[in-house]
mmCIF file of C-alpha atoms in Angstrom:
data_model
loop_
_atom_site.group_PDB
_atom_site.id
_atom_site.type_symbol
_atom_site.label_atom_id
_atom_site.label_comp_id
_atom_site.label_asym_id
_atom_site.label_seq_id
_atom_site.Cartn_x
_atom_site.Cartn_y
_atom_site.Cartn_z
ATOM 1 C CA LEU A 28 89.952 98.855 58.229
ATOM 2 C CA TYR A 29 92.036 96.638 55.948
ATOM 3 C CA LEU A 30 92.869 99.467 53.684
ATOM 4 C CA GLN A 31 93.818 101.829 56.380
ATOM 5 C CA MET A 32 95.956 98.871 57.684
ATOM 6 C CA THR A 33 97.893 98.767 54.455
ATOM 7 C CA HIS A 34 99.883 102.103 55.213
ATOM 8 C CA HIS A 35 100.818 100.517 58.732
ATOM 9 C CA ARG A 36 104.354 100.891 59.367
ATOM 10 C CA SER A 37 104.894 97.648 60.085
ATOM 11 C CA ALA A 38 105.334 95.216 56.928
ATOM 12 C CA LEU A 39 103.905 92.143 58.570
ATOM 13 C CA VAL A 40 100.879 94.169 59.233
ATOM 14 C CA ARG A 41 100.397 95.652 55.670
ATOM 15 C CA LYS A 42 101.070 92.135 54.411
ATOM 16 C CA ASN A 43 98.285 90.544 56.307
ATOM 17 C CA ALA A 44 96.152 93.568 55.950
ATOM 18 C CA LEU A 45 96.473 93.044 52.033
ATOM 19 C CA ASN A 46 96.070 89.145 52.125
ATOM 20 C CA ASP A 47 92.920 90.050 53.786
ATOM 21 C CA TYR A 48 91.543 92.794 51.427
ATOM 22 C CA LEU A 49 91.904 90.790 48.339
ATOM 23 C CA GLN A 50 89.952 87.735 50.295
ATOM 24 C CA ILE A 51 87.177 89.657 51.356
ATOM 25 C CA LYS A 52 86.777 92.469 48.525
ATOM 26 C CA LYS A 53 84.216 91.240 45.938
ATOM 27 C CA ARG A 54 85.205 94.106 43.763
ATOM 28 C CA PHE A 55 89.061 94.684 43.419
ATOM 29 C CA MET A 56 89.962 98.655 43.472
ATOM 30 C CA PRO A 57 93.694 98.980 42.413
ATOM 31 C CA GLU A 58 93.581 102.729 42.625
ATOM 32 C CA GLN A 59 92.734 102.284 46.636
ATOM 33 C CA LEU A 60 96.196 100.441 47.240
ATOM 34 C CA SER A 61 98.513 102.207 44.465
ATOM 35 C CA HIS A 62 100.901 103.140 47.439
ATOM 36 C CA LEU A 63 102.001 99.238 47.693
ATOM 37 C CA LEU A 64 103.752 99.760 44.462
ATOM 38 C CA HIS A 65 106.224 101.922 46.346
ATOM 39 C CA ASP A 66 106.075 99.655 49.681
ATOM 40 C CA HIS A 67 109.631 98.971 51.243
ATOM 41 C CA SER A 68 108.647 95.251 51.148
ATOM 42 C CA LYS A 69 109.934 93.382 47.962
ATOM 43 C CA ALA A 70 106.989 90.664 49.244
ATOM 44 C CA ILE A 71 104.236 93.238 49.300
ATOM 45 C CA ARG A 72 104.963 94.764 46.177
ATOM 46 C CA GLU A 73 105.143 91.228 44.373
ATOM 47 C CA LYS A 74 101.889 90.302 45.734
ATOM 48 C CA PHE A 75 100.265 93.375 44.617
ATOM 49 C CA ILE A 76 101.743 93.268 41.595
ATOM 50 C CA ALA A 77 100.711 90.079 40.947
ATOM 51 C CA ARG A 78 97.088 90.654 41.742
ATOM 52 C CA LEU A 79 97.002 93.521 39.264
ATOM 53 C CA GLY A 80 98.012 91.086 36.554
ATOM 54 C CA HIS A 81 95.700 88.271 37.778
ATOM 55 C CA ASN A 82 93.334 89.150 34.835
ATOM 56 C CA LYS A 83 92.170 91.916 32.518
ATOM 57 C CA ASP A 84 91.444 94.924 34.474
ATOM 58 C CA LYS A 85 91.208 98.056 32.891
ATOM 59 C CA HIS A 86 91.644 100.399 36.531
ATOM 60 C CA ALA A 87 94.780 97.736 37.052
ATOM 61 C CA GLU A 88 95.954 98.686 33.392
ATOM 62 C CA ALA A 89 95.462 102.714 33.718
ATOM 63 C CA LEU A 90 97.314 102.287 37.310
ATOM 64 C CA LEU A 91 100.246 100.192 35.811
ATOM 65 C CA ILE A 92 100.306 102.676 32.739
ATOM 66 C CA ASP A 93 100.505 105.268 34.926
ATOM 67 C CA TYR A 94 103.199 104.374 37.687
ATOM 68 C CA LEU A 95 105.620 102.795 34.641
ATOM 69 C CA GLU A 96 105.255 106.451 32.869
ATOM 70 C CA GLN A 97 106.611 107.998 36.124
ATOM 71 C CA THR A 98 109.351 105.469 36.430
ATOM 72 C CA HIS A 99 110.362 105.482 32.848
ATOM 73 C CA MET A 100 113.545 107.573 33.448
ATOM 74 C CA THR A 101 114.500 106.095 37.203
ATOM 75 C CA GLU A 102 116.473 103.834 38.738
ATOM 76 C CA ASP A 103 114.026 101.651 40.417
ATOM 77 C CA ASP A 104 114.767 97.828 40.686
ATOM 78 C CA PRO A 105 114.768 96.262 37.401
ATOM 79 C CA GLN A 106 112.987 93.296 38.330
ATOM 80 C CA HIS A 107 110.329 95.077 40.097
ATOM 81 C CA ILE A 108 109.682 97.353 36.512
ATOM 82 C CA LEU A 109 109.813 93.917 34.745
ATOM 83 C CA LYS A 110 107.142 92.429 37.024
ATOM 84 C CA CYS A 111 105.088 95.623 36.597
ATOM 85 C CA TYR A 112 105.400 95.454 32.670
ATOM 86 C CA SER A 113 104.582 91.714 33.112
ATOM 87 C CA ALA A 114 101.353 92.280 34.979
ATOM 88 C CA LEU A 115 100.821 94.971 32.601
ATOM 89 C CA GLY A 116 100.707 92.514 29.584
ATOM 90 C CA ARG A 117 98.238 90.050 31.544
ATOM 91 C CA CYS A 118 95.738 92.618 32.954
ATOM 92 C CA GLY A 119 95.834 95.194 29.412
ATOM 93 C CA SER A 120 94.302 95.127 26.635
ATOM 94 C CA HIS A 121 94.526 97.374 23.247
ATOM 95 C CA LEU A 122 94.747 100.229 25.177
ATOM 96 C CA SER A 123 98.189 99.579 26.510
ATOM 97 C CA THR A 124 99.607 99.359 22.891
ATOM 98 C CA PRO A 125 100.452 102.735 22.411
ATOM 99 C CA PHE A 126 102.187 103.295 25.552
ATOM 100 C CA LEU A 127 104.045 99.833 25.036
ATOM 101 C CA ASN A 128 104.967 100.906 21.532
ATOM 102 C CA LYS A 129 106.256 104.613 22.650
ATOM 103 C CA VAL A 130 108.215 102.734 25.200
ATOM 104 C CA LEU A 131 109.703 100.279 22.960
ATOM 105 C CA MET A 132 110.273 102.004 19.807
ATOM 106 C CA ASP A 133 111.597 105.934 21.689
ATOM 107 C CA LYS A 134 113.136 107.848 19.134
ATOM 108 C CA LYS A 135 115.618 109.997 21.847
ATOM 109 C CA TRP A 136 118.966 108.524 20.723
ATOM 110 C CA SER A 137 120.235 109.757 24.271
ATOM 111 C CA ALA A 138 117.974 107.089 25.491
ATOM 112 C CA MET A 139 120.130 104.295 23.949
ATOM 113 C CA PHE A 140 122.855 104.797 26.788
ATOM 114 C CA SER A 141 120.511 104.403 29.701
ATOM 115 C CA ARG A 142 120.443 101.455 31.646
ATOM 116 C CA THR A 143 116.579 102.163 32.602
ATOM 117 C CA SER A 144 115.857 102.603 28.992
ATOM 118 C CA ALA A 145 116.819 99.121 28.070
ATOM 119 C CA VAL A 146 115.021 97.594 30.941
ATOM 120 C CA HIS A 147 111.849 99.639 30.153
ATOM 121 C CA LYS A 148 112.100 98.485 26.534
ATOM 122 C CA GLN A 149 112.506 94.680 27.617
ATOM 123 C CA GLY A 150 109.668 95.013 29.690
ATOM 124 C CA ALA A 151 107.508 96.573 27.084
ATOM 125 C CA ALA A 152 108.286 93.677 24.750
ATOM 126 C CA LEU A 153 107.249 91.234 26.943
ATOM 127 C CA ALA A 154 104.074 93.008 27.783
ATOM 128 C CA LEU A 155 103.477 92.894 23.832
ATOM 129 C CA LYS A 156 104.268 89.644 23.500
ATOM 130 C CA ALA A 157 101.970 88.651 26.666
ATOM 131 C CA LEU A 158 98.900 90.807 25.148
ATOM 132 C CA GLY A 159 99.080 88.969 21.992
ATOM 133 C CA THR A 160 96.783 90.972 19.872
ATOM 134 C CA GLN A 161 97.585 90.985 16.445
ATOM 135 C CA GLU A 162 98.816 94.856 16.543
ATOM 136 C CA ALA A 163 101.355 93.817 19.409
ATOM 137 C CA GLU A 164 102.888 90.829 17.262
ATOM 138 C CA LYS A 165 103.072 93.861 14.291
ATOM 139 C CA ILE A 166 104.859 95.934 16.772
ATOM 140 C CA LEU A 167 107.364 93.314 17.976
ATOM 141 C CA ARG A 168 107.891 91.602 14.173
ATOM 142 C CA SER A 169 108.670 95.659 13.485
ATOM 143 C CA GLY A 170 110.965 96.096 16.145
ATOM 144 C CA VAL A 171 113.055 92.826 15.535
ATOM 145 C CA GLN A 172 114.056 94.828 12.289
ATOM 146 C CA SER A 173 115.085 97.708 14.221
ATOM 147 C CA LEU A 174 118.503 99.429 13.627
ATOM 148 C CA LYS A 175 118.677 100.000 17.939
ATOM 149 C CA ALA A 176 120.387 96.527 18.962
ATOM 150 C CA GLU A 177 118.208 97.098 22.287
ATOM 151 C CA VAL A 178 114.808 97.094 20.516
ATOM 152 C CA ARG A 179 115.897 94.408 18.347
ATOM 153 C CA ASN A 180 116.916 92.176 21.096
ATOM 154 C CA ALA A 181 114.103 92.771 23.332
ATOM 155 C CA CYS A 182 111.874 92.153 20.691
ATOM 156 C CA GLN A 183 113.633 88.903 19.497
ATOM 157 C CA ASN A 184 113.802 87.763 23.226
ATOM 158 C CA ALA A 185 109.791 88.327 23.324
ATOM 159 C CA LEU A 186 108.913 86.519 20.417
ATOM 160 C CA GLU A 187 111.052 83.618 21.347
ATOM 161 C CA LYS A 188 109.512 83.315 24.676
#
């Protein structure tokens, strides 16, 4: 019932349904709520993203990678994108590293001039930092040496946090 109510047209109903679902559900299944990543209500999106990043979870990790791959070159809200990357860093594992490395070190020169690309690079660097693995640290240290300013800056900022 709560799951169905997360599709209701009223934001208040969707928000209450999400809150109730998260309280009663013993096993969190993020794929059942994936539509909330696109919700019109910022509060609902933020609540769901915060829950995705609550702890290590391979299902949340896969959902966020899939979502971020789909939004890679769109003009979505930069803060929303950064929150998704932050959640990925908190819920992710070494399985996120290849995706984050690809986003950060994108070899396409056309991407250099995209504002969207810069947000994704910044987010990928922050997620790598949050992962805290040796491999992620190595990628960030390598990025500091990049010829591309947006990669270099994203990695420097992430390492300073």
